[in-house]
Coordinates of C-alpha atoms in Angstrom, one line a residue:
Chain A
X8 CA 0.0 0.0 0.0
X9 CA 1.6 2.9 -1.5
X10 CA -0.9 5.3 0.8
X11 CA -2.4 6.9 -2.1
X12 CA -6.2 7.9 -2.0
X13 CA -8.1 9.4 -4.9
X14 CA -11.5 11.7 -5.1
X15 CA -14.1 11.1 -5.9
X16 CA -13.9 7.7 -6.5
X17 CA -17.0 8.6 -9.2
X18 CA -18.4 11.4 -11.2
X19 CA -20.7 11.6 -13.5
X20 CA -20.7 15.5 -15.2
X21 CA -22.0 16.8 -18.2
X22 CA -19.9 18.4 -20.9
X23 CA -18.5 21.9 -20.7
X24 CA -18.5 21.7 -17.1
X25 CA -14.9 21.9 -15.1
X26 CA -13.8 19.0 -13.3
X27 CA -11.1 19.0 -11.2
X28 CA -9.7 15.3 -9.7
X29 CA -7.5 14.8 -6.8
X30 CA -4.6 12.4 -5.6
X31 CA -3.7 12.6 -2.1
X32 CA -0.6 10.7 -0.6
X33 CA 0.6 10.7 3.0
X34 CA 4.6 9.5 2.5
X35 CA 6.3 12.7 1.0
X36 CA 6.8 11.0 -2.0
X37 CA 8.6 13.5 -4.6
X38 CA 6.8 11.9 -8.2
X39 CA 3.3 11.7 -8.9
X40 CA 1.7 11.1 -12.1
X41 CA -1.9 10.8 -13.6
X42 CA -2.5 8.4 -16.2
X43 CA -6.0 7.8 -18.0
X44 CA -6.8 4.0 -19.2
X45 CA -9.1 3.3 -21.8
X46 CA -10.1 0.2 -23.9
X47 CA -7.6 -0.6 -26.5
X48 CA -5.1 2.3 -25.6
X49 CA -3.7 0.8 -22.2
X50 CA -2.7 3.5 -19.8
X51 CA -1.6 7.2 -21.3
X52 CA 0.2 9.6 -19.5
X53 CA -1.5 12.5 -19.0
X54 CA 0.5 15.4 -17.0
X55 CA 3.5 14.3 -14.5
X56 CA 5.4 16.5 -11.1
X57 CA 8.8 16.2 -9.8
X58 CA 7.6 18.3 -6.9
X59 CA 5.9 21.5 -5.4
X60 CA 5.1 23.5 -8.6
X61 CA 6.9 21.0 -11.0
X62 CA 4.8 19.7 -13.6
X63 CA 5.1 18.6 -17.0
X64 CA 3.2 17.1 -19.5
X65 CA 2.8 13.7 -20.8
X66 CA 1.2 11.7 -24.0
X67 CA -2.2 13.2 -23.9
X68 CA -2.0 16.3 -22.0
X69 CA -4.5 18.4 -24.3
X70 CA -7.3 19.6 -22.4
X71 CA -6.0 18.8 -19.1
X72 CA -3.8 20.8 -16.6
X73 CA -2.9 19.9 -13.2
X74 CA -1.1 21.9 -10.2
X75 CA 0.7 21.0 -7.0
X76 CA 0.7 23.5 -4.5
X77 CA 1.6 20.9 -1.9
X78 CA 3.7 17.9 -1.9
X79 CA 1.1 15.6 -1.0
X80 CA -2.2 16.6 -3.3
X81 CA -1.7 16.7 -7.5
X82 CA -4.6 18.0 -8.8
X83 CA -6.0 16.8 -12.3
X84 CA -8.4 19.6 -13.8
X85 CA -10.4 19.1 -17.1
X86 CA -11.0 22.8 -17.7
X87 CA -14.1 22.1 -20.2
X88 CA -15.1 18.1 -19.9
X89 CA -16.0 16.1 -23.3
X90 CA -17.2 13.0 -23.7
X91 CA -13.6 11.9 -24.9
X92 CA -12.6 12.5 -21.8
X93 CA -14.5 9.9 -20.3
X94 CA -12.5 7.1 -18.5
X95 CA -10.8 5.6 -15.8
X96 CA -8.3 8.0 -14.0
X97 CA -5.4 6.8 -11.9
X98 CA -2.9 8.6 -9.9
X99 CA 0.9 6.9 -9.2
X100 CA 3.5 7.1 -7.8
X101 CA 7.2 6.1 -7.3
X102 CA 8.1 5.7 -3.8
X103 CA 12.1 6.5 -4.4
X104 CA 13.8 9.3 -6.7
X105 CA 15.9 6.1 -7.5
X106 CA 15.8 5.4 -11.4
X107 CA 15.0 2.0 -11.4
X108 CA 12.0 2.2 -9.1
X109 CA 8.5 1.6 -10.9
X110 CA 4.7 2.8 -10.2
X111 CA 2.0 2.7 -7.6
X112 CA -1.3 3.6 -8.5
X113 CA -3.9 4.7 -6.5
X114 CA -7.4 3.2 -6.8
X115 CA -8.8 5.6 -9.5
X116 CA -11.5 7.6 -10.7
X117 CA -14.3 6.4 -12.7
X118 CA -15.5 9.7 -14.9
X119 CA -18.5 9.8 -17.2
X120 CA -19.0 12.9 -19.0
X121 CA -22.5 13.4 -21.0
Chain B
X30 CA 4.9 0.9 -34.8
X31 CA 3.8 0.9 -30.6
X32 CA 6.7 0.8 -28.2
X33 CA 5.1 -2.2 -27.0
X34 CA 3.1 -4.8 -28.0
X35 CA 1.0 -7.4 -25.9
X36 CA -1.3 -10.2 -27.0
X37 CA -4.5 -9.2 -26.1
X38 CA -5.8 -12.5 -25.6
X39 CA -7.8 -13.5 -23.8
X40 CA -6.1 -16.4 -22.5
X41 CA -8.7 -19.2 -21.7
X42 CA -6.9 -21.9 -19.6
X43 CA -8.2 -24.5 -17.2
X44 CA -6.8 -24.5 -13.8
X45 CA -3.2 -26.3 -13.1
X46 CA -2.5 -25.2 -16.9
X47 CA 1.0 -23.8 -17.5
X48 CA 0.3 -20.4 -19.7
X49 CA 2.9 -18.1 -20.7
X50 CA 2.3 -14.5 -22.7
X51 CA 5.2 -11.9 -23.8
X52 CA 5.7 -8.6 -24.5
X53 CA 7.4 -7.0 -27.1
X54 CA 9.3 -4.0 -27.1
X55 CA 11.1 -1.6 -29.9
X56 CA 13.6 0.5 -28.7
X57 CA 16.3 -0.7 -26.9
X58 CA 17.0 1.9 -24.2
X59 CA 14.5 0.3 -22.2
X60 CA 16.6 0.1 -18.8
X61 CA 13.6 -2.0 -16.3
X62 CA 10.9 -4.0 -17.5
X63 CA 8.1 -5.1 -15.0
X64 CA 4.9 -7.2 -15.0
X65 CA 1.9 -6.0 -13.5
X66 CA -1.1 -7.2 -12.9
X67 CA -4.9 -5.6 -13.0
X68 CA -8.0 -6.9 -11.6
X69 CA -11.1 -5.8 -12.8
X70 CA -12.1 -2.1 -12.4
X71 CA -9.2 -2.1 -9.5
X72 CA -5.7 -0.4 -10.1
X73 CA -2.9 -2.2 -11.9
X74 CA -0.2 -3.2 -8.9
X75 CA 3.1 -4.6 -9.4
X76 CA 4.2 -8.3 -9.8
X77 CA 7.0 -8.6 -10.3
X78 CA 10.4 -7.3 -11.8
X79 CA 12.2 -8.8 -14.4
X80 CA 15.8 -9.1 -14.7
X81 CA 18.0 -10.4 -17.6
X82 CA 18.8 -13.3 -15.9
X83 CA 15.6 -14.7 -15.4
X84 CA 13.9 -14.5 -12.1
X85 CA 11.0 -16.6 -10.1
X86 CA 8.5 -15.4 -7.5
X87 CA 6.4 -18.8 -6.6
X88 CA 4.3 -20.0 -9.6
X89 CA 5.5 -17.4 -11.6
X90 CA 8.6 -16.8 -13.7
X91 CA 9.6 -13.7 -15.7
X92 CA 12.7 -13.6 -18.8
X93 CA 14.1 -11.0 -20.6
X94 CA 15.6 -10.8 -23.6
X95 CA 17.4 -8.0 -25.0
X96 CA 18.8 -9.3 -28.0
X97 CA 15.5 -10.2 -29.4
X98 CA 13.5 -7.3 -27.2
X99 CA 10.7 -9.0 -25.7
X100 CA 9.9 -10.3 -21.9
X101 CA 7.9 -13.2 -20.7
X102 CA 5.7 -14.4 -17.9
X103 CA 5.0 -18.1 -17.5
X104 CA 2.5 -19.0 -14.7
X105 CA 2.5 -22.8 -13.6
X106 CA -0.4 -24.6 -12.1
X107 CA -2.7 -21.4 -12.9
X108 CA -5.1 -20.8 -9.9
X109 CA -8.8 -19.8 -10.9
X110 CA -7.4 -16.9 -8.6
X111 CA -5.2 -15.7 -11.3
X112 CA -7.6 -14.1 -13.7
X113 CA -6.3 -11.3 -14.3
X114 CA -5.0 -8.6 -17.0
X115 CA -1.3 -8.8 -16.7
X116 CA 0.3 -5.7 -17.4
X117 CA 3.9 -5.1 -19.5
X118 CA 5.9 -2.2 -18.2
X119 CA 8.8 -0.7 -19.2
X120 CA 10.7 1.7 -17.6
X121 CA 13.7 4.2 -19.4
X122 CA 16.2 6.1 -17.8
X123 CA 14.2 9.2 -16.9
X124 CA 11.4 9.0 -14.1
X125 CA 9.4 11.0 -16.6
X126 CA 9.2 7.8 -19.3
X127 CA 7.4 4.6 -18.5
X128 CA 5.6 2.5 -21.1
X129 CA 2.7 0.5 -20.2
X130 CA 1.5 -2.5 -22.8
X131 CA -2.5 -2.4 -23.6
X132 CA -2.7 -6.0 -21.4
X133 CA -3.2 -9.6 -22.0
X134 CA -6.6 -10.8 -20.0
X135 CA -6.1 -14.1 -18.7
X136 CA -9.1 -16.0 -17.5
X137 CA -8.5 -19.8 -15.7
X138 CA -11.5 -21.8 -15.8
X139 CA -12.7 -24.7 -13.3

């Protein structure tokens, strides 16, 4: 258990509306990632942080942004939902800055957008 | 061409089957290669790593091999417990790039 939480759990929105999605970890861990997973396409790297105010983007960062004003919460906003944007969202982790070190997801976010 | 390819199956198998499924890979700075595995609607979580010399955890046993870029996971005795999507991963000298396969769903019957 990599202590990572996610919220909420499920949404259901309509599109045009702003959606913001949260990862919350408790160990001070420096990396945090949010990936989207879809049918077909696996999991896609969406926006990435090396820390407090560190972000970058990833593979499908269009129409997202994200912000991390504190090392524990990365915040996932979809500033205008679509439908395409419907999916599963996880948030990870890796629990060292060592190179070799892999993932830990969170439990993810089920979003439906209408 | 995807920088990694998996089988999507799915893998039907009756329990105590031996099943095995790889993952293919195309560029060759890949520095750590992992398996995960993903229940349904749940997260993916890791496992197990994969080094170049072959490694076992239990039933299962994951290989690498560089020269001819792909991995491997062989379960033995599959457990109806084992149905799963089993996750390639591949991890390149930055943090910033990790590669996940699209899955090979593996479903052990009575």
């Amino acid at each position: 258990d990599a202590g990572i939480t996610q919220s909420p759990r499920h949404k259901v929105t309509e599109t045009g509306t702003p959606v913001t999605l949260r990862c919350h970890q408790t160990e001070n861990h420096r990396y945090m990632y949010w990936y989207r997973q879809d049918p077909g396409h696996g999991l896609r790297l969406i926006h990435y942080s090396y820390g407090v105010k560190d972000t970058d983007k990833g593979e499908v960062s269009d129409g997202y942004s994200v912000s991390r004003s504190k090392t524990e919460d990365f915040l996932l906003t979809l500033e205008s939902a679509t439908s395409s944007q419907t999916s599963v969202y996880f948030c990870a982790i890796i629990p060292r800055e060592l190179l070799q070190e892999t993932q830990y997801f969170g439990p993810g976010t089920r979003l439906l957008v209408l | 061409r995807k920088e990694v390819e998996q089988d999507p199956g799915p893998f039907n198998v009756p329990e105590g089957a031996t099943v095995a499924f790889n993952c293919t890979y195309s560029n060759s700075a890949s520095q750590s290669f992992f398996w995960y595995r993903q229940d349904c609607r749940k997260e993916p979580k890791l496992l197990m790593s994969v080094y170049s010399s072959g490694n076992e955890d239990g039933r299962f046993t994951a290989q690498l091999n560089r020269a001819s870029q792909y991995i491997s996971l062989l379960i033995r005795d599959s457990k109806l417990s084992d149905s799963a999507t089993y996750l390639c991963v591949l991890l390149y000298s930055s943090a910033s790039k990790i590669i996940f396969g699209s899955g090979t769903r593996l479903s052990i019957r009575p």
